[in-house]
Amino acid sequence: MADKTVTSRGGNVGSVLVNAAMMWGINVWPGWQVVPFLTSDMNRVLGIINASLTAGIVANLVFVVIRNRGVMALGNLVVLGIGLAATLRLWEVFPFDFGDSWSGWPVVVRVLLGLGIVGSIIGAIVEIAALFSSLSGSRQRARR
C-alpha cells in the first residue's frame, strides 16, 4: 500500500507559493523596511529568516515528488531546526520598536516568539518519532 501522508501535494505546492511570496515581500517588494515597527537590526536576522523560508520551499518541492513519511519527517526536521534557529535569533536581536504605541507590544511579541520556540521543539519531537517509526517499519497503516 502506498504511504499516505498528512499533507497533500496541493498543500505542499501551496506552501511553496506562500514561502516564495513571503521571500519576495520581505526582500524585494515592498521589503521589510516599510514595516514601521522593524528596526535596522532586522538585517541581523534576515539571513536566517531567508534560510528558513528557502528550506521550506526546497522541502515542500521534494515532498511533491517523494511521498515517503521518513523523507518527509527528515525534511520537516530540517525546516523546523532552521525555523527554530530563526526564532531564537529574533528573540536575541529583537528587531522591533513599537515607539509610543501600547507598551505591552514587546511582551506580546516575546510571548509569541516563545510559543514559536516551544511549538518548534514539540514539532521536532513528533518528527523524530515519525522518522524512527518510518525507519523501523512499525507504521504500516496509511495516515490521513
XYZ file of N, CA and C in Angstrom:
432
model
N 0.840 -1.177 0.000
C 0.000 0.000 0.000
C 0.889 1.245 0.000
N 0.518 2.243 -0.772
C 1.295 3.479 -0.847
C 1.227 4.215 0.480
N 2.318 4.870 0.810
C 2.381 5.615 2.067
C 1.649 6.938 1.899
N 0.515 7.063 2.569
C -0.246 8.316 2.548
C 0.289 9.215 3.646
N 0.253 10.500 3.412
C 0.752 11.442 4.406
C -0.308 12.477 4.723
N -0.031 13.242 5.752
C -0.994 14.227 6.220
C -1.187 15.343 5.193
N -0.128 15.807 4.594
C -0.194 16.929 3.665
C -0.324 16.422 2.234
N -1.233 17.007 1.481
C -1.408 16.629 0.085
C -0.368 17.339 -0.780
N -0.235 16.885 -1.987
C 0.671 17.554 -2.930
C 0.246 19.009 -3.127
N -1.067 19.229 -3.190
C -1.564 20.595 -3.336
C -1.172 21.470 -2.155
N -1.205 20.887 -0.957
C -0.770 21.618 0.228
C 0.705 21.955 0.174
N 1.502 21.010 -0.351
C 2.938 21.272 -0.494
C 3.189 22.388 -1.502
N 2.472 22.362 -2.617
C 2.626 23.417 -3.625
C 2.184 24.753 -3.039
N 1.085 24.744 -2.283
C 0.630 25.975 -1.634
C 1.678 26.527 -0.683
N 2.333 25.643 0.076
C 3.395 26.080 0.993
C 4.559 26.705 0.239
N 4.913 26.108 -0.890
C 5.989 26.669 -1.719
C 5.617 28.074 -2.162
N 4.387 28.237 -2.629
C 3.947 29.549 -3.125
C 3.911 30.595 -2.017
N 3.419 30.210 -0.840
C 3.350 31.145 0.289
C 4.767 31.550 0.722
N 5.675 30.573 0.866
C 7.050 30.892 1.271
C 7.742 31.762 0.236
N 7.531 31.463 -1.046
C 8.135 32.273 -2.106
C 7.586 33.699 -2.084
N 6.280 33.842 -1.875
C 5.677 35.179 -1.793
C 6.223 35.945 -0.592
N 6.401 35.247 0.527
C 6.963 35.914 1.710
C 8.393 36.367 1.444
N 9.189 35.528 0.795
C 10.567 35.930 0.470
C 10.572 37.153 -0.435
N 9.699 37.140 -1.436
C 9.599 38.273 -2.353
C 9.193 39.532 -1.574
N 8.187 39.408 -0.735
C 7.696 40.558 0.028
C 8.718 41.112 1.003
N 9.486 40.231 1.633
C 10.490 40.665 2.610
C 11.702 41.283 1.943
N 12.146 40.673 0.841
C 13.427 41.056 0.236
C 13.335 41.974 -0.969
N 12.199 41.939 -1.697
C 12.123 42.693 -2.951
C 11.083 43.804 -2.861
N 9.829 43.430 -2.818
C 8.775 44.427 -2.789
C 7.658 43.989 -1.891
N 7.218 44.747 -0.970
C 7.663 46.107 -0.673
C 8.932 46.156 0.170
N 9.369 45.024 0.697
C 10.581 44.999 1.521
C 10.241 45.176 2.993
N 11.073 44.582 3.832
C 10.818 44.646 5.271
C 10.936 46.068 5.796
N 11.658 46.943 5.089
C 11.897 48.308 5.557
C 10.620 49.138 5.669
N 9.544 48.728 4.970
C 8.306 49.513 5.035
C 7.490 49.207 6.299
N 7.861 48.168 7.015
C 7.132 47.815 8.230
C 7.597 48.766 9.333
N 6.706 49.594 9.850
C 7.123 50.687 10.732
C 7.746 50.248 12.064
N 7.461 49.059 12.539
C 7.997 48.659 13.840
C 9.266 47.804 13.734
N 9.780 47.588 12.526
C 11.039 46.863 12.372
C 12.196 47.855 12.321
N 13.269 47.532 13.029
C 14.443 48.404 13.071
C 15.496 47.903 12.088
N 16.562 48.660 11.946
C 17.655 48.257 11.064
C 18.323 46.959 11.540
N 18.096 46.575 12.797
C 18.616 45.298 13.294
C 18.009 44.104 12.560
N 16.948 44.329 11.816
C 16.356 43.260 11.017
C 17.401 42.673 10.061
N 18.345 43.493 9.628
C 19.429 42.998 8.764
C 20.215 41.877 9.435
N 20.254 41.872 10.759
C 20.999 40.853 11.506
C 20.277 39.510 11.551
N 18.983 39.485 11.247
C 18.219 38.236 11.270
C 17.704 37.821 9.903
N 17.856 38.700 8.929
C 17.300 38.448 7.602
C 17.884 37.190 6.952
N 19.158 36.929 7.143
C 19.783 35.756 6.537
C 19.162 34.456 7.014
N 18.960 34.323 8.305
C 18.396 33.088 8.856
C 16.905 32.974 8.532
N 16.215 34.101 8.434
C 14.811 34.061 8.020
C 14.716 33.582 6.573
N 15.581 34.107 5.711
C 15.602 33.655 4.323
C 15.977 32.180 4.227
N 16.916 31.743 5.056
C 17.296 30.321 5.064
C 16.101 29.456 5.463
N 15.328 29.901 6.432
C 14.164 29.155 6.876
C 13.117 29.060 5.764
N 12.847 30.169 5.111
C 11.878 30.161 4.008
C 12.372 29.302 2.850
N 13.662 29.390 2.547
C 14.238 28.580 1.469
C 14.155 27.096 1.800
N 14.451 26.742 3.038
C 14.349 25.335 3.453
C 12.919 24.832 3.287
N 11.951 25.654 3.637
C 10.559 25.276 3.459
C 10.199 25.073 2.001
N 10.709 25.925 1.134
C 10.459 25.793 -0.306
C 11.067 24.493 -0.829
N 12.335 24.267 -0.512
C 13.027 23.070 -1.001
C 12.355 21.802 -0.473
N 12.075 21.765 0.818
C 11.455 20.573 1.407
C 10.106 20.287 0.761
N 9.289 21.297 0.599
C 7.968 21.066 0.018
C 8.030 20.680 -1.450
N 9.015 21.173 -2.183
C 9.197 20.718 -3.561
C 9.588 19.237 -3.588
N 10.440 18.828 -2.656
C 10.801 17.409 -2.548
C 9.565 16.591 -2.189
N 8.743 17.089 -1.274
C 7.562 16.350 -0.831
C 6.540 16.173 -1.952
N 6.522 17.098 -2.916
C 5.613 16.950 -4.052
C 5.975 15.694 -4.838
N 7.266 15.406 -4.938
C 7.754 14.280 -5.731
C 7.859 13.000 -4.904
N 8.379 13.121 -3.693
C 8.620 11.951 -2.846
C 7.607 11.949 -1.711
N 6.764 10.954 -1.693
C 5.684 10.872 -0.711
C 5.976 9.827 0.362
N 7.190 9.761 0.807
C 7.610 8.803 1.825
C 7.630 9.491 3.187
N 7.001 8.882 4.192
C 6.898 9.512 5.514
C 8.261 9.759 6.140
N 9.198 8.844 5.954
C 10.534 9.041 6.519
C 11.233 10.241 5.912
N 11.137 10.374 4.595
C 11.743 11.527 3.911
C 11.070 12.814 4.366
N 9.757 12.750 4.504
C 9.028 13.942 4.934
C 9.376 14.316 6.374
N 9.534 13.317 7.243
C 9.919 13.597 8.629
C 11.299 14.244 8.672
N 12.230 13.720 7.882
C 13.577 14.294 7.843
C 13.549 15.724 7.309
N 12.807 15.942 6.234
C 12.676 17.291 5.681
C 12.043 18.256 6.670
N 10.999 17.787 7.347
C 10.346 18.635 8.351
C 11.280 18.956 9.509
N 12.123 17.998 9.880
C 13.110 18.258 10.939
C 14.074 19.361 10.539
N 14.527 19.327 9.296
C 15.434 20.371 8.811
C 14.738 21.729 8.842
N 13.515 21.768 8.320
C 12.761 23.031 8.290
C 12.502 23.534 9.712
N 12.099 22.640 10.604
C 11.856 23.037 11.996
C 13.139 23.532 12.664
N 14.251 22.866 12.399
C 15.524 23.277 13.001
C 15.947 24.668 12.558
N 15.838 24.932 11.268
C 16.221 26.259 10.768
C 15.220 27.306 11.248
N 13.943 26.946 11.269
C 12.928 27.863 11.791
C 13.145 28.174 13.263
N 13.535 27.161 14.039
C 13.842 27.375 15.448
C 15.032 28.311 15.598
N 16.059 28.106 14.771
C 17.226 28.995 14.814
C 16.823 30.433 14.481
N 15.934 30.599 13.511
C 15.472 31.943 13.138
C 14.680 32.581 14.280
N 13.844 31.797 14.920
C 13.044 32.327 16.031
C 13.924 32.697 17.219
N 14.895 31.845 17.512
C 15.836 32.170 18.594
C 16.632 33.428 18.269
N 17.002 33.592 17.007
C 17.747 34.799 16.600
C 16.856 36.041 16.721
N 15.593 35.916 16.339
C 14.662 37.035 16.513
C 14.528 37.395 17.984
N 14.470 36.375 18.851
C 14.396 36.608 20.297
C 15.638 37.363 20.769
N 16.798 36.933 20.309
C 18.067 37.517 20.738
C 18.227 38.961 20.253
N 17.992 39.176 18.969
C 18.213 40.504 18.375
C 17.040 41.437 18.672
N 15.844 40.917 18.647
C 14.599 41.653 18.867
C 14.577 42.963 18.068
N 14.447 42.813 16.725
C 14.493 43.999 15.855
C 13.169 44.752 15.776
N 12.550 44.968 16.900
C 11.240 45.598 16.956
C 11.295 46.858 17.812
N 10.638 47.895 17.325
C 10.497 49.132 18.091
C 9.070 49.619 17.879
N 8.292 49.572 18.932
C 6.886 49.927 18.826
C 6.620 51.381 19.184
N 7.700 52.142 19.369
C 7.568 53.572 19.610
C 6.691 53.898 20.796
N 5.821 54.865 20.596
C 4.948 55.338 21.665
C 3.610 54.599 21.707
N 3.490 53.533 20.928
C 2.234 52.781 20.948
C 2.120 52.020 22.262
N 1.151 51.174 22.368
C 0.880 50.420 23.587
C 2.145 49.761 24.120
N 2.427 49.944 25.383
C 3.676 49.463 25.991
C 3.717 47.942 26.150
N 2.609 47.270 25.922
C 2.574 45.822 26.059
C 3.037 45.048 24.833
N 3.253 45.750 23.709
C 3.643 45.052 22.482
C 4.917 44.210 22.625
N 5.961 44.706 23.249
C 7.160 43.861 23.390
C 6.879 42.551 24.131
N 6.038 42.593 25.138
C 5.687 41.374 25.876
C 4.891 40.429 24.982
N 3.939 40.963 24.243
C 3.140 40.137 23.333
C 4.043 39.449 22.309
N 4.977 40.194 21.735
C 5.880 39.617 20.733
C 6.777 38.558 21.368
N 7.275 38.811 22.561
C 8.102 37.808 23.259
C 7.301 36.533 23.536
N 6.046 36.692 23.943
C 5.201 35.517 24.197
C 4.998 34.734 22.897
N 4.713 35.433 21.812
C 4.525 34.756 20.525
C 5.795 34.053 20.064
N 6.938 34.711 20.224
C 8.208 34.065 19.881
C 8.440 32.834 20.758
N 8.130 32.965 22.044
C 8.265 31.829 22.960
C 7.376 30.664 22.554
N 6.142 30.955 22.155
C 5.241 29.911 21.679
C 5.791 29.255 20.413
N 6.386 30.065 19.552
C 7.007 29.513 18.342
C 8.164 28.591 18.669
N 8.960 28.957 19.657
C 10.089 28.131 20.080
C 9.580 26.805 20.644
N 8.611 26.881 21.549
C 8.054 25.657 22.150
C 7.398 24.792 21.077
N 6.642 25.402 20.191
C 5.989 24.658 19.113
C 6.984 23.972 18.203
N 8.093 24.643 17.905
C 9.132 24.034 17.069
C 9.765 22.834 17.754
N 9.988 22.949 19.038
C 10.578 21.830 19.791
C 9.613 20.647 19.826
N 8.342 20.913 20.072
C 7.340 19.837 20.076
C 7.241 19.208 18.687
N 7.211 20.042 17.665
C 7.160 19.537 16.293
C 8.357 18.670 15.961
N 9.534 19.076 16.422
C 10.746 18.288 16.172
C 10.660 16.929 16.860
N 10.140 16.904 18.075
C 9.983 15.630 18.785
C 9.027 14.706 18.016
N 7.932 15.256 17.535
C 6.962 14.474 16.759
C 7.618 13.927 15.488
N 8.382 14.774 14.790
C 9.014 14.338 13.550
C 10.123 13.317 13.799
N 10.839 13.444 14.910
C 11.845 12.431 15.264
C 11.158 11.088 15.492
N 10.044 11.100 16.201
C 9.288 9.865 16.426
C 8.797 9.291 15.098
N 8.300 10.147 14.216
C 7.825 9.680 12.904
C 8.972 9.115 12.073
N 10.129 9.748 12.159
C 11.292 9.259 11.414
C 11.705 7.877 11.911
N 11.817 7.712 13.217
C 12.193 6.411 13.765
C 11.128 5.355 13.472
N 9.874 5.756 13.545
C 8.791 4.836 13.229
C 8.874 4.387 11.775
N 9.144 5.328 10.893
C 9.270 5.016 9.477
C 10.468 4.109 9.213
N 11.584 4.402 9.864
C 12.796 3.606 9.670
C 12.641 2.191 10.204
N 11.874 2.050 11.284
C 11.693 0.724 11.868
C 10.614 -0.077 11.149
N 9.827 0.595 10.322
C 8.761 -0.088 9.601
C 7.565 -0.428 10.458
N 7.490 0.163 11.642
C 6.397 -0.185 12.558
C 5.076 0.472 12.192
N 5.114 1.475 11.363
C 3.872 2.162 10.983
C 3.483 1.682 9.583
N 2.651 0.666 9.520
C 2.249 0.076 8.247
C 0.962 0.661 7.695
N 0.104 1.150 8.561
C -1.174 1.652 8.068
C -1.003 3.060 7.499
N -1.877 3.423 6.628
C -1.830 4.734 5.977
C -2.286 5.805 6.954
N -1.648 6.982 6.870
C -2.057 8.143 7.672
C -2.951 9.010 6.829
N -3.898 9.637 7.476
C -4.785 10.566 6.753
C -4.693 11.926 7.363
